[in-house]
Each structure stands twice: as C-alpha cells, then as structure tokens.
CSV table of C-alpha atoms in Angstrom, one decimal:
chain,number,residue,atom,x,y,z
A,1,UNK,CA,15.1,14.4,-20.4
A,2,UNK,CA,12.4,12.5,-18.9
A,3,UNK,CA,11.8,12.5,-15.3
A,4,UNK,CA,12.2,8.6,-13.9
A,5,UNK,CA,8.9,7.0,-13.2
A,6,UNK,CA,8.8,4.9,-9.9
A,7,UNK,CA,5.6,3.5,-10.8
A,8,UNK,CA,3.6,3.8,-14.0
A,9,UNK,CA,-0.3,2.9,-14.0
A,10,UNK,CA,-1.4,0.5,-17.1
A,11,UNK,CA,-4.7,0.0,-18.1
A,12,UNK,CA,-5.0,-3.2,-20.4
A,13,UNK,CA,-7.5,-2.1,-22.9
A,14,UNK,CA,-6.3,-4.0,-25.9
A,15,UNK,CA,-8.8,-7.2,-26.0
A,16,UNK,CA,-11.3,-7.8,-29.2
A,17,UNK,CA,-14.2,-7.9,-26.6
A,18,UNK,CA,-15.5,-10.8,-28.7
A,19,UNK,CA,-17.5,-12.5,-26.0
A,20,UNK,CA,-19.2,-9.4,-24.7
A,21,UNK,CA,-20.0,-8.2,-28.2
A,22,UNK,CA,-18.9,-4.6,-27.8
A,23,UNK,CA,-16.2,-2.8,-26.6
A,24,UNK,CA,-16.1,-3.3,-22.9
A,25,UNK,CA,-13.9,-0.2,-22.3
A,26,UNK,CA,-16.9,1.9,-23.2
A,27,UNK,CA,-19.5,0.1,-20.8
A,28,UNK,CA,-20.3,2.5,-17.8
A,29,UNK,CA,-20.5,2.2,-14.2
A,30,UNK,CA,-22.5,4.8,-12.6
A,31,UNK,CA,-22.2,7.0,-15.7
A,32,UNK,CA,-18.3,6.4,-15.8
A,33,UNK,CA,-16.7,4.3,-18.6
A,34,UNK,CA,-14.5,1.5,-17.5
A,35,UNK,CA,-11.7,3.1,-19.3
A,36,UNK,CA,-11.9,6.3,-17.7
A,37,UNK,CA,-12.9,4.7,-14.1
A,38,UNK,CA,-9.6,2.7,-14.6
A,39,UNK,CA,-7.2,5.6,-15.2
A,40,UNK,CA,-8.7,7.5,-12.1
A,41,UNK,CA,-8.3,4.7,-10.0
A,42,UNK,CA,-4.7,4.2,-10.9
A,43,UNK,CA,-3.9,8.0,-10.4
A,44,UNK,CA,-5.5,8.0,-7.1
A,45,UNK,CA,-3.6,4.9,-6.0
A,46,UNK,CA,-0.3,6.9,-6.3
A,47,UNK,CA,1.3,6.2,-9.8
A,48,UNK,CA,3.2,8.6,-11.3
A,49,UNK,CA,1.4,8.3,-14.7
A,50,UNK,CA,-1.1,6.4,-16.3
A,51,UNK,CA,-1.0,4.9,-20.0
A,52,UNK,CA,-4.0,3.0,-21.7
A,53,UNK,CA,-2.7,-0.1,-23.5
A,54,UNK,CA,-4.5,-0.9,-26.7
A,55,UNK,CA,-4.6,-0.1,-30.6
A,56,UNK,CA,-7.9,1.5,-30.4
A,57,UNK,CA,-7.7,3.4,-27.0
A,58,UNK,CA,-4.1,4.3,-26.4
A,59,UNK,CA,-0.6,2.9,-27.0
A,60,UNK,CA,0.0,0.4,-29.8
A,61,UNK,CA,1.7,-3.0,-28.8
A,62,UNK,CA,5.3,-3.2,-29.9
A,63,UNK,CA,4.8,-6.8,-30.1
A,64,UNK,CA,1.5,-8.0,-31.4
A,65,UNK,CA,-0.4,-11.6,-31.0
A,66,UNK,CA,0.8,-12.0,-27.5
A,67,UNK,CA,-2.2,-10.6,-25.4
A,68,UNK,CA,-1.4,-8.5,-22.3
A,69,UNK,CA,2.2,-9.1,-22.4
A,70,UNK,CA,2.4,-7.2,-25.4
A,71,UNK,CA,1.1,-4.1,-23.6
A,72,UNK,CA,3.3,-4.7,-20.5
A,73,UNK,CA,6.4,-5.4,-22.9
A,74,UNK,CA,5.5,-1.9,-24.8
A,75,UNK,CA,5.2,0.0,-21.2
A,76,UNK,CA,8.5,-1.3,-19.8
A,77,UNK,CA,10.4,-0.4,-23.1
A,78,UNK,CA,8.9,2.9,-23.8
A,79,UNK,CA,8.8,4.1,-20.2
A,80,UNK,CA,11.3,2.5,-18.5
A,81,UNK,CA,9.7,2.7,-15.1
A,82,UNK,CA,10.8,0.9,-11.7
A,83,UNK,CA,7.6,-0.7,-11.6
A,84,UNK,CA,4.1,-1.2,-13.2
A,85,UNK,CA,0.6,-1.3,-11.6
A,86,UNK,CA,-1.6,-2.8,-14.3
A,87,UNK,CA,-5.5,-3.7,-14.4
A,88,UNK,CA,-7.7,-4.8,-17.1
A,89,UNK,CA,-10.5,-2.6,-18.2
A,90,UNK,CA,-13.1,-5.2,-17.4
A,91,UNK,CA,-12.9,-5.1,-13.6
A,92,UNK,CA,-16.2,-3.1,-12.8
A,93,UNK,CA,-16.2,-3.2,-9.1
A,94,UNK,CA,-12.3,-3.0,-8.8
A,95,UNK,CA,-11.5,-0.3,-5.8
A,96,UNK,CA,-8.9,1.9,-4.5
A,97,UNK,CA,-8.2,0.0,-1.3
A,98,UNK,CA,-7.4,-3.1,-3.5
A,99,UNK,CA,-5.2,-1.2,-5.7
A,100,UNK,CA,-3.4,0.6,-3.0
A,101,UNK,CA,-2.8,-2.7,-1.0
A,102,UNK,CA,-1.4,-4.2,-3.8
A,103,UNK,CA,0.9,-1.5,-4.7
A,104,UNK,CA,2.2,-1.2,-1.1
A,105,UNK,CA,2.7,-5.1,-0.8
A,106,UNK,CA,4.7,-4.8,-4.0
A,107,UNK,CA,7.0,-1.9,-3.0
A,108,UNK,CA,7.7,-3.3,0.3
A,109,UNK,CA,8.8,-7.0,-1.0
A,110,UNK,CA,10.1,-5.7,-4.3
A,111,UNK,CA,8.3,-8.7,-6.1
A,112,UNK,CA,5.7,-9.1,-8.4
A,113,UNK,CA,2.5,-9.3,-6.5
A,114,UNK,CA,-1.1,-10.4,-7.3
A,115,UNK,CA,-4.2,-11.5,-5.7
A,116,UNK,CA,-4.6,-15.3,-5.0
A,117,UNK,CA,-6.5,-17.0,-8.3
A,118,UNK,CA,-6.2,-13.6,-9.9
A,119,UNK,CA,-2.9,-12.8,-11.9
A,120,UNK,CA,-4.4,-9.2,-12.8
A,121,UNK,CA,-4.3,-6.7,-11.5
A,122,UNK,CA,-0.8,-6.9,-10.9
A,123,UNK,CA,2.2,-5.1,-9.4
A,124,UNK,CA,5.4,-5.6,-11.5
A,125,UNK,CA,8.8,-4.4,-10.6
A,126,UNK,CA,10.8,-3.9,-13.8
A,127,UNK,CA,14.0,-5.9,-12.3
A,128,UNK,CA,16.6,-8.2,-13.7
A,129,UNK,CA,14.1,-11.4,-13.6
A,130,UNK,CA,11.5,-9.5,-15.4
A,131,UNK,CA,13.9,-7.9,-18.2
A,132,UNK,CA,15.3,-11.6,-18.4
A,133,UNK,CA,12.2,-12.8,-19.2
A,134,UNK,CA,11.1,-10.6,-22.0
A,135,UNK,CA,14.3,-10.6,-23.6
A,136,UNK,CA,14.7,-14.4,-23.6
A,137,UNK,CA,11.0,-15.6,-23.9
A,138,UNK,CA,9.6,-12.8,-25.9
A,139,UNK,CA,11.3,-10.2,-27.7
A,140,UNK,CA,13.7,-12.8,-29.5
A,141,UNK,CA,10.7,-15.5,-30.1
A,142,UNK,CA,7.3,-13.6,-31.1
A,143,UNK,CA,8.5,-13.0,-34.5
A,144,UNK,CA,8.1,-16.7,-35.1
A,145,UNK,CA,4.2,-16.6,-34.2
A,146,UNK,CA,2.4,-16.4,-37.5
A,147,UNK,CA,-0.2,-13.7,-36.9
A,148,UNK,CA,-3.0,-15.8,-37.2
A,149,UNK,CA,-1.8,-18.1,-34.5
A,150,UNK,CA,-2.9,-18.0,-31.0
A,151,UNK,CA,0.5,-17.7,-28.6
A,152,UNK,CA,1.0,-19.6,-25.6
A,153,UNK,CA,2.3,-16.5,-23.4
A,154,UNK,CA,0.5,-15.4,-20.7
A,155,UNK,CA,0.7,-13.2,-17.5
A,156,UNK,CA,0.6,-16.6,-15.5
A,157,UNK,CA,3.4,-18.0,-17.7
A,158,UNK,CA,5.4,-14.9,-16.9
A,159,UNK,CA,4.7,-15.2,-13.5
A,160,UNK,CA,6.4,-18.5,-13.5
A,161,UNK,CA,9.7,-17.0,-14.1
A,162,UNK,CA,9.5,-14.1,-11.6
A,163,UNK,CA,9.9,-14.0,-7.9
A,164,UNK,CA,6.2,-13.2,-6.7
A,165,UNK,CA,3.7,-13.1,-3.9
A,166,UNK,CA,0.3,-14.2,-3.8
A,167,UNK,CA,-1.8,-12.0,-1.7
A,168,UNK,CA,-5.2,-13.0,0.2
A,169,UNK,CA,-8.1,-11.4,-1.3
A,170,UNK,CA,-10.1,-9.4,1.2
A,171,UNK,CA,-12.8,-8.2,-1.4
A,172,UNK,CA,-13.5,-11.1,-3.9
A,173,UNK,CA,-16.2,-8.9,-5.7
A,174,UNK,CA,-13.5,-6.1,-6.5
A,175,UNK,CA,-11.8,-8.6,-8.9
A,176,UNK,CA,-15.2,-9.9,-10.6
A,177,UNK,CA,-14.2,-10.0,-14.4
A,178,UNK,CA,-17.1,-9.0,-16.9
A,179,UNK,CA,-16.4,-10.9,-20.0
A,180,UNK,CA,-19.7,-11.8,-21.7
A,181,UNK,CA,-23.6,-10.1,-21.8
A,182,UNK,CA,-24.5,-12.4,-18.8
A,183,UNK,CA,-21.7,-11.1,-16.7
A,184,UNK,CA,-22.6,-7.4,-17.5
A,185,UNK,CA,-26.2,-8.4,-16.5
A,186,UNK,CA,-24.9,-9.7,-13.1
A,187,UNK,CA,-23.2,-6.0,-12.7
A,188,UNK,CA,-26.1,-4.3,-13.8
A,189,UNK,CA,-28.3,-6.1,-11.4
A,190,UNK,CA,-25.7,-5.2,-8.6
A,191,UNK,CA,-25.1,-1.7,-9.3
A,192,UNK,CA,-29.0,-1.2,-9.2
A,193,UNK,CA,-29.2,-3.0,-6.1
A,194,UNK,CA,-26.4,-0.8,-4.6
A,195,UNK,CA,-28.4,2.5,-5.9
A,196,UNK,CA,-31.1,1.3,-4.0
A,197,UNK,CA,-29.0,1.4,-0.7
A,198,UNK,CA,-27.3,4.5,-1.8
A,199,UNK,CA,-24.1,2.6,-2.0
A,200,UNK,CA,-21.0,3.9,-4.6
A,201,UNK,CA,-18.0,2.2,-5.8
C-alpha cells in the first residue's frame, strides 16, 4: 500500500512551446535545465514526491485538450495527495523562498494559494471543493470537446470555484514567465549580468 502523500510537487511541462520555437523544459539556467531545476526546487521546498506532467517528459494526461488542468487532474487522480504544489517549467527565476512561502500559506489556510496576478505557481488542497470542480466541470464534460478545438478551461476558471488566497508578491522577478525568444533574451541578459556580480539563483 502506497504511503499517503501530504504534498505532491508537480512540474507542468506539457506545453507545445510553440511561441518559443523550442522545448522550454530543456533551456538552461546556469548550466541546469529548467526541468531539472524545477524538480530540485520543489523537492527542497519540502514536498513528499515530485512528478513531471507532460506527454514528452513525464506523466501523460488522463484528459487531453484542457491544458494545465489535464496535468493537475492526472496528479490528483493517480496519486491522491492531500495537496499539490504546482509550478510551470518556464519560470527561470523561481526561487526556493517563493515556493516555501506559498506552501506554508496554503497549509495554514487550507485554501488554494497563489500570488497576485499569477495563477501559477499554485498550492492546491485536494479538498471537497477541488474534487467537485473536476467531477462536475472537467471529467464529465471534456469528452465533448473536439481534439482540434481550444478548450475554455483554465487554472483561473478553476480557482473561481475554489476558496483561495491571493498572496502579495515579495519578489516579482521570481515569477517572470519566459514564453518567447525575446523573453529568453531578457533571461540570458539578466543571467550574464548576475554572473558578472557573482549572483546565483
């Protein structure tokens, strides 16, 4: 019998990276791939186990065509954790303090927690509200979505159905999202500047 998971770490790495033009998970920060860096940070943040959500790099979604919610749903159903600590793979400057603060706030409030104007990273309790949302809005309806259609489900739409807290952002830089080659040029410029000052992330 599998030991109950109090908090499961999830790296969302299932996107197509179409705007970047290459697999974002394989881009490197100071010689470490974003995918590996994300897993390391989640483990250091105190999760019991970390999985990768993505048909190429990890767990295949049980429900397709619903974006990040497919990975979240798969993690909840397969592992039955008490909570998830979720990060997207394309946050090159995410840091341990930001994740630990998010996890602590979620555990204390037993509510979904995220930073203001940023729905990811996310602490998500696997409670009645969460289970009801997926049962009512996702599992019973996604079969009606044609595979060539864009779905209307999002992390934001899920959070509208759940008790949640928006946390103030202490380090906006940590939540910078790299989606395009231009974004990545900014990342490389910042990394080069920090190396010149011997600053590490």
